[in-house]
mmCIF file of C-alpha atoms in Angstrom:
data_model
loop_
_atom_site.group_PDB
_atom_site.id
_atom_site.type_symbol
_atom_site.label_atom_id
_atom_site.label_comp_id
_atom_site.label_asym_id
_atom_site.label_seq_id
_atom_site.Cartn_x
_atom_site.Cartn_y
_atom_site.Cartn_z
ATOM 1 C CA MET A 1 -54.098 -123.651 39.074
ATOM 2 C CA THR A 2 -53.219 -123.329 35.388
ATOM 3 C CA THR A 3 -52.523 -126.164 32.966
ATOM 4 C CA SER A 4 -49.623 -124.727 30.987
ATOM 5 C CA HIS A 5 -50.025 -127.085 28.028
ATOM 6 C CA THR A 6 -53.800 -126.809 27.618
ATOM 7 C CA ALA A 7 -55.901 -124.395 25.568
ATOM 8 C CA PHE A 8 -59.661 -123.939 25.411
ATOM 9 C CA VAL A 9 -61.387 -123.088 22.126
ATOM 10 C CA PHE A 10 -64.955 -121.920 21.570
ATOM 11 C CA PRO A 11 -67.100 -122.699 18.500
ATOM 12 C CA GLY A 12 -68.956 -120.285 16.253
ATOM 13 C CA GLN A 13 -72.072 -120.477 14.132
ATOM 14 C CA GLY A 14 -72.816 -123.886 12.681
ATOM 15 C CA SER A 15 -72.622 -125.795 15.964
ATOM 16 C CA GLN A 16 -76.203 -124.967 16.961
ATOM 17 C CA LYS A 17 -78.870 -127.666 17.025
ATOM 18 C CA VAL A 18 -81.883 -128.578 19.125
ATOM 19 C CA GLY A 19 -80.628 -130.503 22.154
ATOM 20 C CA MET A 20 -77.069 -129.226 21.655
ATOM 21 C CA LEU A 21 -76.693 -129.293 25.436
ATOM 22 C CA ALA A 22 -77.952 -132.492 27.040
ATOM 23 C CA ALA A 23 -80.895 -132.123 29.415
ATOM 24 C CA ALA A 24 -78.586 -133.593 32.057
ATOM 25 C CA HIS A 25 -76.577 -130.371 31.936
ATOM 26 C CA ALA A 26 -79.432 -128.753 33.857
ATOM 27 C CA GLU A 27 -78.166 -130.670 36.898
ATOM 28 C CA PHE A 28 -75.203 -128.270 36.967
ATOM 29 C CA SER A 29 -76.086 -125.108 38.862
ATOM 30 C CA ALA A 30 -73.468 -123.237 36.797
ATOM 31 C CA VAL A 31 -75.343 -124.130 33.602
ATOM 32 C CA ARG A 32 -78.766 -123.221 35.023
ATOM 33 C CA ASP A 33 -77.498 -119.940 36.411
ATOM 34 C CA THR A 34 -75.753 -118.974 33.166
ATOM 35 C CA PHE A 35 -78.858 -119.556 31.063
ATOM 36 C CA ALA A 36 -80.948 -117.683 33.620
ATOM 37 C CA GLU A 37 -78.549 -114.730 33.445
ATOM 38 C CA ALA A 38 -78.693 -114.715 29.655
ATOM 39 C CA GLY A 39 -82.474 -114.954 29.718
ATOM 40 C CA GLU A 40 -82.671 -111.968 32.024
ATOM 41 C CA ALA A 41 -80.363 -109.960 29.750
ATOM 42 C CA LEU A 42 -82.385 -110.742 26.610
ATOM 43 C CA GLY A 43 -85.880 -111.287 27.956
ATOM 44 C CA ALA A 44 -86.032 -114.772 26.414
ATOM 45 C CA ASP A 45 -85.895 -118.376 27.638
ATOM 46 C CA LEU A 46 -82.784 -119.620 25.835
ATOM 47 C CA TRP A 47 -82.719 -122.959 27.673
ATOM 48 C CA ALA A 48 -86.190 -123.837 26.370
ATOM 49 C CA LEU A 49 -85.068 -122.895 22.852
ATOM 50 C CA VAL A 50 -81.958 -125.063 23.129
ATOM 51 C CA GLN A 51 -83.950 -128.041 24.380
ATOM 52 C CA ALA A 52 -87.071 -127.803 22.225
ATOM 53 C CA GLY A 53 -86.285 -125.552 19.276
ATOM 54 C CA PRO A 54 -87.588 -125.038 16.728
ATOM 55 C CA GLN A 55 -84.405 -125.398 14.676
ATOM 56 C CA GLU A 56 -85.500 -122.560 12.391
ATOM 57 C CA SER A 57 -85.414 -120.182 15.333
ATOM 58 C CA LEU A 58 -82.013 -121.453 16.462
ATOM 59 C CA ASN A 59 -80.661 -120.806 12.952
ATOM 60 C CA LEU A 60 -81.602 -117.120 12.942
ATOM 61 C CA THR A 61 -78.261 -115.337 13.234
ATOM 62 C CA ALA A 62 -79.445 -112.908 15.907
ATOM 63 C CA THR A 63 -80.579 -115.903 17.992
ATOM 64 C CA THR A 64 -77.772 -118.308 17.138
ATOM 65 C CA GLN A 65 -75.062 -115.993 18.409
ATOM 66 C CA PRO A 66 -76.347 -115.391 21.976
ATOM 67 C CA VAL A 67 -77.414 -119.042 22.308
ATOM 68 C CA LEU A 68 -73.985 -120.380 21.356
ATOM 69 C CA LEU A 69 -72.190 -117.857 23.542
ATOM 70 C CA THR A 70 -74.413 -118.780 26.494
ATOM 71 C CA ALA A 71 -73.882 -122.503 25.974
ATOM 72 C CA SER A 72 -70.110 -122.075 25.759
ATOM 73 C CA VAL A 73 -69.883 -119.879 28.857
ATOM 74 C CA ALA A 74 -72.163 -122.280 30.753
ATOM 75 C CA LEU A 75 -69.811 -125.186 30.000
ATOM 76 C CA TRP A 76 -66.787 -123.089 30.989
ATOM 77 C CA ARG A 77 -68.425 -122.276 34.317
ATOM 78 C CA ALA A 78 -69.344 -125.940 34.822
ATOM 79 C CA TRP A 79 -65.677 -126.816 34.207
ATOM 80 C CA GLN A 80 -64.568 -124.246 36.756
ATOM 81 C CA ALA A 81 -67.155 -125.368 39.322
ATOM 82 C CA ALA A 82 -65.949 -128.969 38.964
ATOM 83 C CA GLY A 83 -62.409 -127.917 39.818
ATOM 84 C CA GLY A 84 -61.014 -127.786 36.291
ATOM 85 C CA ALA A 85 -57.736 -125.933 35.951
ATOM 86 C CA ALA A 86 -57.435 -122.701 33.988
ATOM 87 C CA PRO A 87 -55.900 -123.154 30.526
ATOM 88 C CA ALA A 88 -52.866 -121.259 29.309
ATOM 89 C CA LEU A 89 -54.537 -119.878 26.172
ATOM 90 C CA LEU A 90 -58.025 -119.298 24.774
ATOM 91 C CA ALA A 91 -59.371 -118.755 21.263
ATOM 92 C CA GLY A 92 -62.748 -118.754 19.578
ATOM 93 C CA HIS A 93 -63.841 -119.230 15.982
ATOM 94 C CA SER A 94 -65.630 -116.066 14.793
ATOM 95 C CA LEU A 95 -68.499 -115.625 17.286
ATOM 96 C CA GLY A 96 -66.517 -117.904 19.629
ATOM 97 C CA GLU A 97 -63.988 -115.110 20.140
ATOM 98 C CA PHE A 98 -66.616 -113.304 22.224
ATOM 99 C CA SER A 99 -67.069 -116.462 24.317
ATOM 100 C CA ALA A 100 -63.305 -116.628 24.817
ATOM 101 C CA LEU A 101 -63.148 -113.005 25.954
ATOM 102 C CA VAL A 102 -65.967 -113.554 28.455
ATOM 103 C CA CYS A 103 -64.199 -116.596 29.880
ATOM 104 C CA ALA A 104 -60.938 -114.654 30.013
ATOM 105 C CA GLY A 105 -62.625 -111.997 32.161
ATOM 106 C CA SER A 106 -62.208 -109.331 29.481
ATOM 107 C CA LEU A 107 -65.894 -108.892 28.614
ATOM 108 C CA GLY A 108 -68.890 -109.095 30.942
ATOM 109 C CA PHE A 109 -71.271 -111.959 30.187
ATOM 110 C CA ALA A 110 -74.526 -109.980 30.171
ATOM 111 C CA ASP A 111 -72.886 -107.295 28.015
ATOM 112 C CA ALA A 112 -71.607 -109.960 25.623
ATOM 113 C CA VAL A 113 -75.004 -111.663 25.278
ATOM 114 C CA ARG A 114 -76.663 -108.395 24.311
ATOM 115 C CA LEU A 115 -73.738 -107.444 22.103
ATOM 116 C CA VAL A 116 -73.698 -110.629 20.027
ATOM 117 C CA ARG A 117 -77.450 -110.431 19.479
ATOM 118 C CA GLN A 118 -76.836 -106.986 18.005
ATOM 119 C CA ARG A 119 -73.858 -108.338 16.065
ATOM 120 C CA GLY A 120 -76.113 -110.974 14.520
ATOM 121 C CA GLU A 121 -78.696 -108.359 13.563
ATOM 122 C CA PHE A 122 -76.028 -106.108 12.071
ATOM 123 C CA MET A 123 -74.525 -108.958 10.042
ATOM 124 C CA GLN A 124 -77.915 -110.132 8.799
ATOM 125 C CA THR A 125 -78.958 -106.689 7.571
ATOM 126 C CA ALA A 126 -75.619 -105.624 6.043
ATOM 127 C CA VAL A 127 -76.374 -107.509 2.812
ATOM 128 C CA PRO A 128 -79.920 -108.236 1.562
ATOM 129 C CA VAL A 129 -80.923 -111.899 1.697
ATOM 130 C CA GLY A 130 -80.027 -113.634 -1.574
ATOM 131 C CA GLU A 131 -77.278 -111.205 -2.553
ATOM 132 C CA GLY A 132 -74.542 -112.928 -0.532
ATOM 133 C CA ALA A 133 -73.336 -116.510 -0.244
ATOM 134 C CA MET A 134 -70.654 -118.724 1.271
ATOM 135 C CA ALA A 135 -69.153 -122.018 0.127
ATOM 136 C CA ALA A 136 -66.708 -124.510 1.621
ATOM 137 C CA ILE A 137 -63.812 -125.401 -0.642
ATOM 138 C CA ILE A 138 -62.361 -128.821 0.091
ATOM 139 C CA GLY A 139 -59.008 -130.141 -1.070
ATOM 140 C CA LEU A 140 -57.231 -127.112 -2.545
ATOM 141 C CA ASP A 141 -54.316 -125.063 -1.219
ATOM 142 C CA ASP A 142 -54.809 -121.577 0.211
ATOM 143 C CA ASP A 143 -52.698 -119.792 -2.413
ATOM 144 C CA SER A 144 -54.732 -121.210 -5.306
ATOM 145 C CA ILE A 145 -57.989 -120.250 -3.599
ATOM 146 C CA ASN A 146 -56.800 -116.701 -2.934
ATOM 147 C CA ARG A 147 -55.537 -116.271 -6.504
ATOM 148 C CA ILE A 148 -58.668 -117.615 -8.195
ATOM 149 C CA CYS A 149 -61.008 -115.580 -5.974
ATOM 150 C CA ALA A 150 -58.999 -112.441 -6.753
ATOM 151 C CA ASP A 151 -59.252 -113.202 -10.495
ATOM 152 C CA ILE A 152 -63.035 -113.681 -10.301
ATOM 153 C CA ALA A 153 -63.468 -110.441 -8.355
ATOM 154 C CA ALA A 154 -61.284 -108.581 -10.868
ATOM 155 C CA GLU A 155 -63.548 -109.753 -13.702
ATOM 156 C CA GLY A 156 -66.365 -107.695 -12.206
ATOM 157 C CA ALA A 157 -68.644 -110.507 -11.043
ATOM 158 C CA GLY A 158 -68.679 -109.042 -7.529
ATOM 159 C CA GLU A 159 -66.740 -109.507 -4.319
ATOM 160 C CA VAL A 160 -65.482 -112.990 -3.452
ATOM 161 C CA ALA A 161 -62.643 -113.980 -1.138
ATOM 162 C CA ALA A 162 -61.432 -116.672 1.227
ATOM 163 C CA VAL A 163 -62.866 -115.842 4.640
ATOM 164 C CA ASN A 164 -62.365 -118.875 6.914
ATOM 165 C CA PHE A 165 -59.011 -120.633 6.851
ATOM 166 C CA ASN A 166 -60.333 -123.533 8.911
ATOM 167 C CA SER A 167 -57.606 -126.121 8.298
ATOM 168 C CA PRO A 168 -55.293 -127.156 5.462
ATOM 169 C CA GLY A 169 -57.590 -128.236 2.650
ATOM 170 C CA GLN A 170 -60.735 -126.690 4.158
ATOM 171 C CA VAL A 171 -61.345 -123.039 3.355
ATOM 172 C CA VAL A 172 -64.608 -121.116 3.170
ATOM 173 C CA ILE A 173 -65.136 -118.448 0.519
ATOM 174 C CA ALA A 174 -67.812 -115.746 0.609
ATOM 175 C CA GLY A 175 -69.076 -112.722 -1.259
ATOM 176 C CA HIS A 176 -71.732 -111.791 -3.789
ATOM 177 C CA THR A 177 -73.780 -114.826 -4.787
ATOM 178 C CA ALA A 178 -72.868 -114.804 -8.488
ATOM 179 C CA ALA A 179 -69.154 -114.363 -7.736
ATOM 180 C CA VAL A 180 -69.164 -117.208 -5.195
ATOM 181 C CA GLU A 181 -70.861 -119.495 -7.725
ATOM 182 C CA ARG A 182 -68.328 -118.600 -10.438
ATOM 183 C CA ALA A 183 -65.433 -119.063 -8.036
ATOM 184 C CA GLY A 184 -66.758 -122.473 -6.997
ATOM 185 C CA ILE A 185 -66.762 -123.649 -10.609
ATOM 186 C CA ALA A 186 -63.264 -122.271 -11.213
ATOM 187 C CA LEU A 187 -61.888 -123.785 -7.996
ATOM 188 C CA LYS A 188 -63.240 -127.225 -8.858
ATOM 189 C CA ALA A 189 -61.660 -126.923 -12.293
ATOM 190 C CA ALA A 190 -58.382 -126.093 -10.525
ATOM 191 C CA GLY A 191 -58.505 -129.296 -8.481
ATOM 192 C CA ALA A 192 -60.781 -128.707 -5.500
ATOM 193 C CA LYS A 193 -62.551 -131.907 -4.478
ATOM 194 C CA ARG A 194 -65.721 -130.063 -3.540
ATOM 195 C CA ALA A 195 -67.235 -126.588 -3.583
ATOM 196 C CA LEU A 196 -70.108 -126.936 -1.133
ATOM 197 C CA PRO A 197 -72.614 -124.064 -0.780
ATOM 198 C CA LEU A 198 -73.327 -123.322 2.880
ATOM 199 C CA PRO A 199 -76.822 -122.718 4.274
ATOM 200 C CA VAL A 200 -76.205 -119.159 5.436
ATOM 201 C CA SER A 201 -77.987 -115.948 4.583
ATOM 202 C CA ALA A 202 -75.088 -113.492 4.538
ATOM 203 C CA PRO A 203 -71.434 -113.370 3.363
ATOM 204 C CA PHE A 204 -69.748 -113.262 6.762
ATOM 205 C CA HIS A 205 -66.177 -111.994 7.199
ATOM 206 C CA THR A 206 -66.055 -110.207 3.840
ATOM 207 C CA VAL A 207 -65.662 -106.515 3.052
ATOM 208 C CA LEU A 208 -69.429 -106.543 2.477
ATOM 209 C CA MET A 209 -69.762 -106.714 6.275
ATOM 210 C CA ARG A 210 -68.142 -103.301 6.816
ATOM 211 C CA PRO A 211 -71.517 -101.623 7.504
ATOM 212 C CA ALA A 212 -72.059 -104.223 10.236
ATOM 213 C CA GLY A 213 -68.590 -103.439 11.562
ATOM 214 C CA ASP A 214 -69.397 -99.736 11.795
ATOM 215 C CA LYS A 215 -72.558 -100.472 13.805
ATOM 216 C CA LEU A 216 -70.720 -102.945 16.007
ATOM 217 C CA ALA A 217 -68.063 -100.321 16.734
ATOM 218 C CA SER A 218 -70.756 -98.005 18.087
ATOM 219 C CA ALA A 219 -72.237 -100.767 20.240
ATOM 220 C CA LEU A 220 -68.809 -101.793 21.544
ATOM 221 C CA ALA A 221 -68.010 -98.210 22.538
ATOM 222 C CA ALA A 222 -70.608 -98.491 25.298
ATOM 223 C CA VAL A 223 -69.318 -101.803 26.654
ATOM 224 C CA PRO A 224 -66.454 -102.068 29.192
ATOM 225 C CA ILE A 225 -63.500 -104.227 28.089
ATOM 226 C CA THR A 226 -60.537 -105.048 30.321
ATOM 227 C CA ALA A 227 -57.251 -106.860 29.817
ATOM 228 C CA PRO A 228 -57.889 -110.640 29.722
ATOM 229 C CA ALA A 229 -56.747 -112.723 32.675
ATOM 230 C CA ILE A 230 -55.970 -115.555 30.223
ATOM 231 C CA PRO A 231 -54.471 -114.622 26.829
ATOM 232 C CA VAL A 232 -56.923 -114.854 23.910
ATOM 233 C CA VAL A 233 -55.546 -115.597 20.432
ATOM 234 C CA HIS A 234 -57.496 -113.413 18.005
ATOM 235 C CA ASN A 235 -58.923 -114.445 14.639
ATOM 236 C CA VAL A 236 -57.639 -111.469 12.681
ATOM 237 C CA HIS A 237 -53.910 -111.913 13.239
ATOM 238 C CA ALA A 238 -53.573 -115.102 15.340
ATOM 239 C CA LEU A 239 -51.901 -113.304 18.252
ATOM 240 C CA PRO A 240 -52.972 -112.444 21.816
ATOM 241 C CA GLU A 241 -53.615 -108.837 22.860
ATOM 242 C CA SER A 242 -53.732 -107.231 26.298
ATOM 243 C CA ASP A 243 -54.725 -103.662 25.410
ATOM 244 C CA PRO A 244 -58.522 -103.238 25.789
ATOM 245 C CA GLU A 245 -58.767 -100.696 22.973
ATOM 246 C CA ARG A 246 -56.848 -102.969 20.637
ATOM 247 C CA ILE A 247 -59.193 -105.815 21.564
ATOM 248 C CA ARG A 248 -62.182 -103.579 20.866
ATOM 249 C CA GLY A 249 -60.762 -102.743 17.434
ATOM 250 C CA LEU A 250 -60.068 -106.375 16.613
ATOM 251 C CA LEU A 251 -63.669 -107.356 17.404
ATOM 252 C CA VAL A 252 -64.813 -104.801 14.843
ATOM 253 C CA GLU A 253 -62.188 -105.784 12.281
ATOM 254 C CA GLN A 254 -63.026 -109.467 12.739
ATOM 255 C CA ILE A 255 -66.538 -108.990 11.368
ATOM 256 C CA TYR A 256 -65.214 -108.142 7.870
ATOM 257 C CA SER A 257 -61.847 -109.933 7.943
ATOM 258 C CA PRO A 258 -60.889 -113.598 7.373
ATOM 259 C CA VAL A 259 -60.838 -115.990 10.322
ATOM 260 C CA GLN A 260 -57.248 -117.233 10.519
ATOM 261 C CA TRP A 261 -58.096 -120.389 12.458
ATOM 262 C CA THR A 262 -55.233 -122.475 11.086
ATOM 263 C CA GLN A 263 -52.766 -119.813 12.216
ATOM 264 C CA CYS A 264 -54.436 -119.573 15.646
ATOM 265 C CA ILE A 265 -53.928 -123.286 16.303
ATOM 266 C CA GLN A 266 -50.404 -123.173 14.886
ATOM 267 C CA TYR A 267 -49.613 -120.312 17.290
ATOM 268 C CA MET A 268 -50.881 -122.371 20.198
ATOM 269 C CA ALA A 269 -48.839 -125.417 19.238
ATOM 270 C CA ALA A 270 -45.734 -123.279 18.791
ATOM 271 C CA ASN A 271 -46.236 -121.877 22.290
ATOM 272 C CA GLY A 272 -46.359 -125.151 24.149
ATOM 273 C CA ILE A 273 -49.996 -126.220 23.837
ATOM 274 C CA ARG A 274 -50.431 -129.998 23.679
ATOM 275 C CA GLN A 275 -54.109 -130.417 24.616
ATOM 276 C CA VAL A 276 -57.054 -128.458 23.223
ATOM 277 C CA VAL A 277 -60.497 -128.539 24.849
ATOM 278 C CA GLU A 278 -63.519 -127.566 22.769
ATOM 279 C CA CYS A 279 -65.793 -125.671 25.149
ATOM 280 C CA GLY A 280 -69.178 -125.525 23.493
ATOM 281 C CA PRO A 281 -71.699 -127.617 21.590
ATOM 282 C CA GLY A 282 -70.372 -130.139 19.080
ATOM 283 C CA LYS A 283 -66.893 -131.157 17.995
ATOM 284 C CA VAL A 284 -66.403 -129.121 14.816
ATOM 285 C CA LEU A 285 -63.246 -127.410 16.038
ATOM 286 C CA SER A 286 -61.765 -130.657 17.354
ATOM 287 C CA GLY A 287 -61.904 -132.099 13.847
ATOM 288 C CA LEU A 288 -60.290 -129.003 12.352
ATOM 289 C CA ASN A 289 -57.590 -128.867 15.009
ATOM 290 C CA LYS A 290 -56.516 -132.462 14.351
ATOM 291 C CA ARG A 291 -56.080 -131.643 10.666
ATOM 292 C CA ILE A 292 -54.043 -128.566 11.521
ATOM 293 C CA ASN A 293 -51.756 -130.376 13.946
ATOM 294 C CA GLY A 294 -52.116 -134.121 14.421
ATOM 295 C CA GLU A 295 -49.972 -134.059 17.559
ATOM 296 C CA LEU A 296 -52.568 -132.099 19.545
ATOM 297 C CA SER A 297 -54.868 -134.075 21.824
ATOM 298 C CA SER A 298 -58.509 -132.998 21.624
ATOM 299 C CA TYR A 299 -61.242 -133.076 24.256
ATOM 300 C CA SER A 300 -64.774 -131.715 24.392
ATOM 301 C CA LEU A 301 -67.210 -130.705 27.107
ATOM 302 C CA GLU A 302 -70.402 -131.135 25.105
ATOM 303 C CA ASP A 303 -72.004 -133.595 27.567
ATOM 304 C CA PRO A 304 -71.531 -134.369 31.282
ATOM 305 C CA THR A 305 -69.612 -137.575 30.536
ATOM 306 C CA SER A 306 -67.075 -135.883 28.285
ATOM 307 C CA LEU A 307 -66.654 -133.125 30.873
ATOM 308 C CA GLN A 308 -65.810 -135.712 33.531
ATOM 309 C CA ASP A 309 -63.454 -137.499 31.128
ATOM 310 C CA ALA A 310 -61.613 -134.250 30.366
ATOM 311 C CA LEU A 311 -61.351 -133.421 34.073
ATOM 312 C CA ALA A 312 -59.850 -136.842 34.774
ATOM 313 C CA VAL A 313 -57.295 -136.688 31.965
ATOM 314 C CA LEU A 314 -56.274 -133.044 32.297
ATOM 315 C CA ALA A 315 -55.831 -133.323 36.063
ATOM 316 C CA THR A 316 -52.776 -135.467 35.316
ATOM 317 C CA VAL A 317 -51.029 -133.265 32.697
#
């Protein structure tokens, strides 16, 4: 059964924290089995890391990515095992796009776990620590942010650009550290309410990530990808794709291209979606989605109670 007005979305980096899946989730065989499968693929006990930390280890990009993917897929499988209906569309924010493709049947789970660990390593080593930065810009329109970043880059301070269009009034910029700092000052002078530096160690989704993209392309070449059983709306252009080679190319392009999250949610709403379920730790995307389109109803699966609540509500729509 498919719920024609429901979409599932999968979070990316930033949603990780110790205890991000309640210990009670271990009662679900789907969750236990998914973490066991991931542990076998990586040779690491990810469930113990999720439950006990330390946080510093969870925050390492090469660890964060497989942990978040595993948690998201585990919740998806718990939803399925409980009789939850298949959604009409899927999407994931950055790393979450890999989770979406696994849940759509396009990418094998064990392959994806190994792949995103490599992706994290590639992204971390593409730019030396300290040379790249990211900052959240709050309360300024997209056009002004794009224009001011382009002006700063043209002045020779280094690369800086808008990289995450998360919702109207919330955009993340990234690039060389000095350029990001200069852009933050200029954007606040132009009317931004805040320019908040983010605690990350690399300028994700910028052209500086192209070396990581090249390495990811080689890794992806060895991984089977099939047409998704459920359409996945991609970050790069906010459209679904069915061609496996096109999907492969978009996963590479995504690593050095902006995340068009606002457009992804707008596409969903324009194509009949009325309910969006956040399938993964936290509720970051639910907050963004409400700002993008206040008419969308949001649900999460981050704990057993919310999973049961979503099952009860979505069984009737």
